[in-house]
Coordinates of C-alpha atoms and ligand atoms in Angstrom, one line a residue:
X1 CA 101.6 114.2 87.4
X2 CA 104.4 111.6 87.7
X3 CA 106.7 111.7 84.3
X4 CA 106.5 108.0 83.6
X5 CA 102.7 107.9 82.9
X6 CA 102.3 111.4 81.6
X7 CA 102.6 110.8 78.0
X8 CA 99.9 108.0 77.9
X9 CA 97.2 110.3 79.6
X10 CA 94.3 112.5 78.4
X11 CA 95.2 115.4 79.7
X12 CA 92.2 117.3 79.4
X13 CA 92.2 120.3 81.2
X14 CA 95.1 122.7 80.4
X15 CA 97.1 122.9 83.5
X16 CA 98.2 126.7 84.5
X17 CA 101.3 126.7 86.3
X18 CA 100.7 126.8 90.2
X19 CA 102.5 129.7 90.8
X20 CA 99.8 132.0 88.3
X21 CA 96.8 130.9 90.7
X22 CA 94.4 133.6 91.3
X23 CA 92.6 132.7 94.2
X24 CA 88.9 133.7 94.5
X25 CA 87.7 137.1 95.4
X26 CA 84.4 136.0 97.4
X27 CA 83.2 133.0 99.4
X28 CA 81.6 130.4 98.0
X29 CA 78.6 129.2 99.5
X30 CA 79.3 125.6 98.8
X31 CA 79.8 123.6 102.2
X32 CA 77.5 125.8 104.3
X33 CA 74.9 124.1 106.2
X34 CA 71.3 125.5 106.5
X35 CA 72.0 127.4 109.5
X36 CA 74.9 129.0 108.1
X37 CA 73.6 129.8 104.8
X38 CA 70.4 131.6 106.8
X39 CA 73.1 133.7 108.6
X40 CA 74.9 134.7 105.5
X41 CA 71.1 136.0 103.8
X42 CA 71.3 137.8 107.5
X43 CA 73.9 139.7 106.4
X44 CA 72.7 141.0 103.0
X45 CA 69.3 141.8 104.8
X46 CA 66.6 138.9 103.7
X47 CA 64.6 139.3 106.7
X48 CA 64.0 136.5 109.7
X49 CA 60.7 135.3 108.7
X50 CA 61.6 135.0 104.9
X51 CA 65.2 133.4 105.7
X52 CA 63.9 129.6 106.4
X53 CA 62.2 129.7 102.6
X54 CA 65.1 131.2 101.1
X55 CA 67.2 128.8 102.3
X56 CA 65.0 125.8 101.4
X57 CA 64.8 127.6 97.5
X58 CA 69.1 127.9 97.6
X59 CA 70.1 124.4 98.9
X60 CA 67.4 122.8 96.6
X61 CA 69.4 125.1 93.7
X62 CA 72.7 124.3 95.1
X63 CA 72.7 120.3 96.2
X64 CA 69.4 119.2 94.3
X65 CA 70.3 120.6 90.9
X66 CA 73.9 121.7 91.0
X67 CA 73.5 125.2 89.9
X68 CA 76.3 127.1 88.9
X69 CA 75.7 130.5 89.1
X70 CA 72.5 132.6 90.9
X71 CA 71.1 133.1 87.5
X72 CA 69.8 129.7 87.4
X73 CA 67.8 130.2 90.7
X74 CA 64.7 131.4 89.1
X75 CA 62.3 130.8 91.9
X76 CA 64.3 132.9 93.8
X77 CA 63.8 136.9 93.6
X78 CA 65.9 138.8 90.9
X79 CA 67.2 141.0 94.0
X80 CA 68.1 138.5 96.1
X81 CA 70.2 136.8 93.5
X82 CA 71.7 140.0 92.8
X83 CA 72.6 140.4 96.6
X84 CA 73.7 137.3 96.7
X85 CA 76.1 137.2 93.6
X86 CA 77.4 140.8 94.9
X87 CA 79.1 139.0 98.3
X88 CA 79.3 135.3 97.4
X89 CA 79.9 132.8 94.6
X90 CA 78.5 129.1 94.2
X91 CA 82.1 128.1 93.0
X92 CA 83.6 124.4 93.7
X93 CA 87.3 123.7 93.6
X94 CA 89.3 124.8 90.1
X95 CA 89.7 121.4 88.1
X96 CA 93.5 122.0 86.7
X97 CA 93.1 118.6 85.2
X98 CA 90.9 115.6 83.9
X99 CA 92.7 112.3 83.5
X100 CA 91.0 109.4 82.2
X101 CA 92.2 106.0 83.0
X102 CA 91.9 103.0 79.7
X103 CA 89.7 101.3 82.4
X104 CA 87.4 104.3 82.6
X105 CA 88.4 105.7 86.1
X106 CA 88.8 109.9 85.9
X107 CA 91.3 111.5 88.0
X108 CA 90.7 115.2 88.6
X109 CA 93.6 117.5 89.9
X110 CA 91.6 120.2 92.0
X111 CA 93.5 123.6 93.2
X112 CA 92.1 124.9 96.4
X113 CA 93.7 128.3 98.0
X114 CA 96.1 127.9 100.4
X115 CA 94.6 129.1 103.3
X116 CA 97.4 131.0 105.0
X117 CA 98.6 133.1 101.6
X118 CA 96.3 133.8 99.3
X119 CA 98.6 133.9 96.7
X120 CA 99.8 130.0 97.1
X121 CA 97.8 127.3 96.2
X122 CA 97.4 123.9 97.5
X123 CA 97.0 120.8 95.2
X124 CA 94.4 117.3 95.9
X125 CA 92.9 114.3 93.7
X126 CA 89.6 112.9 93.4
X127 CA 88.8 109.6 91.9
X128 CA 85.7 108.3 90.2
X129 CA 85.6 104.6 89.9
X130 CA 82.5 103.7 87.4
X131 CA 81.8 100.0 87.6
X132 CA 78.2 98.1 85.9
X133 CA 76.1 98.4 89.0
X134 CA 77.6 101.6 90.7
X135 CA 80.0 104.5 90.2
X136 CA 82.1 105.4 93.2
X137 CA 84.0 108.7 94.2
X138 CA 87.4 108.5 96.1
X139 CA 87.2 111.8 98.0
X140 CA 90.3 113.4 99.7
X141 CA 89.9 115.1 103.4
X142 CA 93.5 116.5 104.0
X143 CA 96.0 118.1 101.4
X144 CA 99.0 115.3 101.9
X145 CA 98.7 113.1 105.1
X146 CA 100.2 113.4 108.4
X147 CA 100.8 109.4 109.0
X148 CA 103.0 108.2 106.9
X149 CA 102.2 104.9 106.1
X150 CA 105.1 103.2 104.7
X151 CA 102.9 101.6 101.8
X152 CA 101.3 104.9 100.7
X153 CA 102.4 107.5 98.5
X154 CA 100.5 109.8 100.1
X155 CA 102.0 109.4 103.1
X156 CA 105.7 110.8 101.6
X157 CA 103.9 114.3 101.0
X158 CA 103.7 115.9 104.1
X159 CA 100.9 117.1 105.2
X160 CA 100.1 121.0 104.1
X161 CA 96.2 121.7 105.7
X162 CA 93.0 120.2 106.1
X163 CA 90.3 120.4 103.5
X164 CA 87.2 122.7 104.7
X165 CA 83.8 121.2 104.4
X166 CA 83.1 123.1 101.3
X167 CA 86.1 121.8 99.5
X168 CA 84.7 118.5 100.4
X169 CA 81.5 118.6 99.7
X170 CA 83.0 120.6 96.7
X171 CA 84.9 117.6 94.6
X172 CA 81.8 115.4 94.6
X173 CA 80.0 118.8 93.3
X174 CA 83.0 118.9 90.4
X175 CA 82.5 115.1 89.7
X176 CA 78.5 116.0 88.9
X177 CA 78.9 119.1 87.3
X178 CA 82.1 116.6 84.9
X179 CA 79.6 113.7 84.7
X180 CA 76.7 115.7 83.9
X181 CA 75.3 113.8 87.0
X182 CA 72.6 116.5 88.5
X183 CA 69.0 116.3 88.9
X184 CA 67.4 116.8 84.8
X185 CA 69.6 114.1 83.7
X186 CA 67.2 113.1 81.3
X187 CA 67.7 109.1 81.8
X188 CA 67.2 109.9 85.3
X189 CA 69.9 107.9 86.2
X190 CA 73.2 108.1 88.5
X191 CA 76.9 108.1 87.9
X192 CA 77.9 108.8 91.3
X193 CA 76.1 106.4 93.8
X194 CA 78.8 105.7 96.2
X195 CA 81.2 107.8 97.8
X196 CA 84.5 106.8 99.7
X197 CA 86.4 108.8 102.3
X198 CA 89.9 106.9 100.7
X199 CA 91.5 110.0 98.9
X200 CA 94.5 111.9 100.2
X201 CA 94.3 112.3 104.3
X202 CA 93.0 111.3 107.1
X203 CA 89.5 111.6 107.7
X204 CA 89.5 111.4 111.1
X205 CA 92.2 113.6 111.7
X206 CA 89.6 116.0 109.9
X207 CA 86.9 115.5 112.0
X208 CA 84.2 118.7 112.1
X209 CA 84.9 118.9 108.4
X210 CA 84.5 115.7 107.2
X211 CA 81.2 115.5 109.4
X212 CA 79.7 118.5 108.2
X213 CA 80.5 117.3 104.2
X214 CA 79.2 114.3 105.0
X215 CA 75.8 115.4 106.0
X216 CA 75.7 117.7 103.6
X217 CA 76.5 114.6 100.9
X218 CA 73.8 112.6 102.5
X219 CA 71.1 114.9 103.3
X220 CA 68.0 113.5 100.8
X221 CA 66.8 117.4 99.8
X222 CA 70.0 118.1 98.2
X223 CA 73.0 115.5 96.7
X224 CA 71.1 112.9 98.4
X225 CA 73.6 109.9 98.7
X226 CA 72.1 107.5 101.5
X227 CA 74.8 106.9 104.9
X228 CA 75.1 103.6 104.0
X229 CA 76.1 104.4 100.4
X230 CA 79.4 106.6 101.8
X231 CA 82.4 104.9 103.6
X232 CA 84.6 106.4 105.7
X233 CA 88.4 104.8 105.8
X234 CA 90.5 105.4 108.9
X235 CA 93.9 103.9 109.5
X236 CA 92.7 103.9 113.2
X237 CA 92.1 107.1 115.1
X238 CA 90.3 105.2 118.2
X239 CA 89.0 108.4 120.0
X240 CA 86.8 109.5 116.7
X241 CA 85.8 105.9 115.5
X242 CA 82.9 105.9 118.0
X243 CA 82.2 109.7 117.5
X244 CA 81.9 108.8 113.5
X245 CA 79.5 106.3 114.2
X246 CA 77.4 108.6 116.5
X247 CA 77.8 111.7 114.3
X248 CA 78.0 110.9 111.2
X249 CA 76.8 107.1 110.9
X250 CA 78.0 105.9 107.9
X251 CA 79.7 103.0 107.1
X252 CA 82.9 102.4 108.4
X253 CA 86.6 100.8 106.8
X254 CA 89.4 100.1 109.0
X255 CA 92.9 99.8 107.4
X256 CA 94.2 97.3 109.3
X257 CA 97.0 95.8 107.0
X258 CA 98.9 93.5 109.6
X259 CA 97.6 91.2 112.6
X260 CA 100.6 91.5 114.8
X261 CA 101.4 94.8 116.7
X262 CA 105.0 94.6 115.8
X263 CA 104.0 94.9 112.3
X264 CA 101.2 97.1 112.0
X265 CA 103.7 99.5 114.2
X266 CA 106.0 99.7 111.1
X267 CA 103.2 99.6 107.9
X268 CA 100.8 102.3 109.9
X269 CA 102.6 103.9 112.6
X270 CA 99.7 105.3 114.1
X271 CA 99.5 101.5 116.1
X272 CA 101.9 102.7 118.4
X273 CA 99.3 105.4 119.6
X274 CA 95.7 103.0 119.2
X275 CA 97.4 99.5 119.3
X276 CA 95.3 96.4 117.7
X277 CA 93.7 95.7 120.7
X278 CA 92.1 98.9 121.3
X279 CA 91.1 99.2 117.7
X280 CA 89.2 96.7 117.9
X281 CA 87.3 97.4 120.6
X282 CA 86.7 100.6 119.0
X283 CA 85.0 98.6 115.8
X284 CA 82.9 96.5 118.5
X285 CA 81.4 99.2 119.9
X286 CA 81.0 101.4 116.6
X287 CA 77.2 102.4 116.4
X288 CA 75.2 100.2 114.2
X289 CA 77.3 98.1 113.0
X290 CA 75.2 94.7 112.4
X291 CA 75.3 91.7 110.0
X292 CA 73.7 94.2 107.7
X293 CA 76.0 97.0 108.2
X294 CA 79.5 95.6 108.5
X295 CA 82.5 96.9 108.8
X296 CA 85.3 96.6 106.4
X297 CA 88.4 95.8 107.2
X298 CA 91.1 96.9 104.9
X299 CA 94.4 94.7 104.2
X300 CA 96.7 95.6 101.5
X301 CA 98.6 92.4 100.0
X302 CA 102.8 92.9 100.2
X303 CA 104.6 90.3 99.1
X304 CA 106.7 88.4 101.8
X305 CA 105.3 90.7 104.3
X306 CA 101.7 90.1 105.8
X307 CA 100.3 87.7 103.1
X308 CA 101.0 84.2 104.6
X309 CA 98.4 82.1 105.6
X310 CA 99.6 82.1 109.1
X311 CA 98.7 85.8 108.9
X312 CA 95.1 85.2 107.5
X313 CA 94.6 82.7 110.4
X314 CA 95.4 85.3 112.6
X315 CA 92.6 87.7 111.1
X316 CA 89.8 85.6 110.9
X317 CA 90.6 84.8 114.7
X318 CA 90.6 88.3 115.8
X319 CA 87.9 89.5 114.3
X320 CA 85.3 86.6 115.7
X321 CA 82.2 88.5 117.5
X322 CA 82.8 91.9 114.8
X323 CA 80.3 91.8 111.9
X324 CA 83.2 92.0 109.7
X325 CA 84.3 91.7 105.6
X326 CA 87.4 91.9 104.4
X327 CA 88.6 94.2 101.4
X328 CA 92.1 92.6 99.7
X329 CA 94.3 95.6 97.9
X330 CA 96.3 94.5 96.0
X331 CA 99.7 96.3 97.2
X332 CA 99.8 99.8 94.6
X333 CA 103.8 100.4 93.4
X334 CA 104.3 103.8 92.9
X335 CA 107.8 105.4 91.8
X336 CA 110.3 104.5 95.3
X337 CA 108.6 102.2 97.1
X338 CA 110.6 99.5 98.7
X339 CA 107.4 97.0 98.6
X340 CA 106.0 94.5 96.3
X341 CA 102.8 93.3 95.4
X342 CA 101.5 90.1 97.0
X343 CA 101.7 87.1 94.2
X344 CA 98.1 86.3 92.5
X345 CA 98.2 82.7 93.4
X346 CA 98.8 84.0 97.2
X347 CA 95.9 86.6 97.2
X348 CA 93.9 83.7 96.0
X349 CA 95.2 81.5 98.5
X350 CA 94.4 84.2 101.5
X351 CA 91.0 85.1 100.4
X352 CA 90.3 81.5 100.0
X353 CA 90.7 80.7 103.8
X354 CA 89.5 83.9 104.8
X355 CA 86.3 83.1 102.4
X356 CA 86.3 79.4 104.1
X357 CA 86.0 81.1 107.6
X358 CA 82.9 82.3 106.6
X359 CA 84.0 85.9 105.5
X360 CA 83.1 88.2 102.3
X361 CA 86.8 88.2 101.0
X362 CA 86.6 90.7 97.8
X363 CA 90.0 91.4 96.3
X364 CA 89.8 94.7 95.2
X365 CA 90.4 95.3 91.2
X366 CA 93.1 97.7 90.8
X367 CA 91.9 100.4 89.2
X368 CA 93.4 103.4 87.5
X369 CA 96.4 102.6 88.3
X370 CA 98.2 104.0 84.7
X371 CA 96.9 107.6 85.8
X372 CA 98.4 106.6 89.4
X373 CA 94.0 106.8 90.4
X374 CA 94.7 103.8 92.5
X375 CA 94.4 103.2 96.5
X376 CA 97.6 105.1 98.0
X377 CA 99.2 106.1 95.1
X378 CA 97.4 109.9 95.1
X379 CA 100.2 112.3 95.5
X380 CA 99.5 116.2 94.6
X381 CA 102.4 118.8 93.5
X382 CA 101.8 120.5 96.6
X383 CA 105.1 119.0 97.9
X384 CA 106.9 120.0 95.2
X385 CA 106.3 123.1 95.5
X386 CA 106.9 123.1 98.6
X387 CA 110.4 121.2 98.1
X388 CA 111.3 124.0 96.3
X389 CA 110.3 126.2 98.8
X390 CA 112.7 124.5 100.1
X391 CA 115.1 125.1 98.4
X392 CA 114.8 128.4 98.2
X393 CA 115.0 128.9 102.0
X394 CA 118.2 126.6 102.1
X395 CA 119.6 128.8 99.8
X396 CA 118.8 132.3 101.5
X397 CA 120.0 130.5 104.6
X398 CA 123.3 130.1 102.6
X399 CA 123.2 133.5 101.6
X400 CA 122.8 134.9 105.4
Ligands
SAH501 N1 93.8 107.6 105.4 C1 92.7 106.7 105.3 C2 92.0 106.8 104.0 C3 92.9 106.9 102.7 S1 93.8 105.6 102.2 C4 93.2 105.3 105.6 O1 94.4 105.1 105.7 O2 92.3 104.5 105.8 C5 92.6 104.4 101.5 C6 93.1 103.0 101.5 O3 94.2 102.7 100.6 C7 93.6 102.6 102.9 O4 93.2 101.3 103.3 C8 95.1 102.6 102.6 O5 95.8 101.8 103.6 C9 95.2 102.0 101.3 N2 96.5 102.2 100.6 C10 97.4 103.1 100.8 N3 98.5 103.0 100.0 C11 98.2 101.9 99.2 C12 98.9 101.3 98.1 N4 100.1 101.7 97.7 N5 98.3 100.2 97.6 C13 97.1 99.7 98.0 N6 96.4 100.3 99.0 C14 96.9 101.4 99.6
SF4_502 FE1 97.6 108.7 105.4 FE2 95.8 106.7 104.9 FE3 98.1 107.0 103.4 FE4 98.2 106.1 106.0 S1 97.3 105.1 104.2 S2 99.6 107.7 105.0 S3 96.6 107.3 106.9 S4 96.4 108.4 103.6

């Protein structure tokens, strides 16, 4: 995606130019939930009393075993399939490319339609991050971000639409069907175990959907990922923290990044709207959260900027009385950024204290990071399209 890691990259998916996309010609059922997927047999004439079953038989085919087309649902009746291959599809966002980091992490480029004309596309990235004991997906919730963090690469895109549910539920549907990660795998095993809402976007600014993907993710009939195996990362939207915890109730992350207003104002400008303070009392009364289930809180190391001790003296202060464990990053550089990565001996020297104050302190490894896979550095083409969009309009402007 960005010319100066391109060449080192298996490309493995031949990338069509966006401007060819065909987008597709009938809904996928992929996202539904069971009430919806019992109106939509409604409407190709399953009766009432047969609906409940035949929606049991598709979100077993769909979530439990990944189906790809209505063929594959043999318990269900030839006819029925035929109905339902006639109106719908069972189709999960195009992959337009596979990348796979040296360190193992896979970075899919996933074209969605554009929502508002059908014949533009929109662009987002998924991550999966395999590690010994687990494998974890980096989902995306918006196309681009609204917020503009001054640290994130995603933040310089601006935001084109939210993701639906079914385009969320959708990538970690594409990372199974990649991995070969559905039901009859034969060792019986897992590749994806964890999933984290730390793509492109912001989740909470993408509320119905994410919830609705999210339950869908967790329901134990179908994908079948426990709540407390799927984190969702905000950079603070107060009013939904709560609502999260009572509608969704999984674990929570909190990008927190800087202990002084003045600060946090200028890495995450959102702090001018939900302030420290209030963010905090948010994460205090977040639903469940216990010794058991804490919450993360998110810092991203930047050299010279919010890595001195004074700083992590601060944080352990402020977050007495939260059952609380802080996640290190290790500041991501992507091409024009202004910042630098904190120094090694520093990150060790703040994750000591933090660690000393009786904290979990992980430093998180970078990872990824030659296919730009790593924490704020996704960025689709979306915007460049759009820059020359642009362009164009400049120039008819000119032309006027
Ligand atoms: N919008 C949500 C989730 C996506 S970002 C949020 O902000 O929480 C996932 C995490 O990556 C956040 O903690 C974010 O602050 C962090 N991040 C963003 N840019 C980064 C970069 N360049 N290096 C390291 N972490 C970064
Ligand atoms: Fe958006 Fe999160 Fe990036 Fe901030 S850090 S710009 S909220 S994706």
């Amino acid at each position: 995606m960005q010319p100066t890691t391109e060449p080192r990259n298996a490309i493995l998916v031949e990338k069509t130019p966006l401007e060819t996309y065909v987008p597709p010609a009938k809904p996928s059922l992929i996202g539904l939930s069971r009430t919806e997927l019992a109106d939509r047999l409604g409407e190709i004439g399953v009766a009432p009393a047969q609906r409940k079953m035949r929606v049991q038989q598709l979100w077993h085919w769909l979530y439990f075993r990944g189906a790809q087309n209505f063929d594959e649902m043999t318990s269900i009746s030839k006819g029925i399939r035929a109905e339902l291959a006639q109106h719908f599809t069972v189709d999960r966002p195009e992959v337009v490319a596979e990348q796979i980091s040296n360190d193992g992490t896979r970075k899919w480029l996933l074209r969605l339609p554009s929502g508002d004309n059908v014949q533009k596309a929109h662009e987002v990235e998924c991550v999966y991050i395999p590690e010994t004991d687990r494998g974890t997906l980096c989902v995306s919730s918006q196309v681009g971000c609204t917020l503009n963090c001054s640290f994130c690469h995603t933040g310089t895109q601006r935001l084109v639409r939210n993701l639906t549910a079914g385009e969320i539920v959708g990538q970690v549907m594409v990372a199974r069907d990649r991995l070969n990660d559905w039901a009859d795998r034969e060792d019986g095993t897992r590749r994806v175990t964890n999933i984290v809402m730390m793509g492109m976007g912001e989740p909470l600014y993408n509320f119905d959907a994410v919830r609705d993907a999210l339950l869908i993710v967790g329901d134990n009939e179908g994908i079948g990922i426990s709540r407390r195996r799927i984190t969702l990362s905000t950079s603070g939207v107060v009013p939904n923290i709560v609502r999260a915890g009572e509608e969704i109730g999984v674990m929570l992350a909190i990008s927190l990044h800087a202990v002084r207003d003045e600060l946090r104002n200028e890495l995450v400008p959102l702090n001018r709207k939900y302030p420290i303070k209030e963010l905090l009392q948010a994460c205090r009364d977040y639903p469940g959260a216990s010794n058991a289930r804490r919450i993360t809180f998110e810092y991203v190391m930047l050299k010279g900027v919010n890595d001195s001790l004074d700083d992590a003296k601060l944080l352990v202060k402020m977050l007495k009385g939260i059952p609380a464990k802080i996640n290190l990053i290790p500041f991501n550089p992507w091409p024009g950024t202004a910042y630098e990565c904190s120094d090694w001996d520093q990150i060790e020297k703040f994750s000591e204290y933090v660690f000393n104050a009786g904290y979990s302190s992980p430093v998180r490894t970078p990872r990824g990071r030659d296919i730009l896979a790593a924490c704020g550095q996704l960025k689709s083409e979306t915007e460049k399209l759009s820059a020359r969009e642009r362009q164009a309009l400049r120039a008819m402007a000119m032309t006027d």
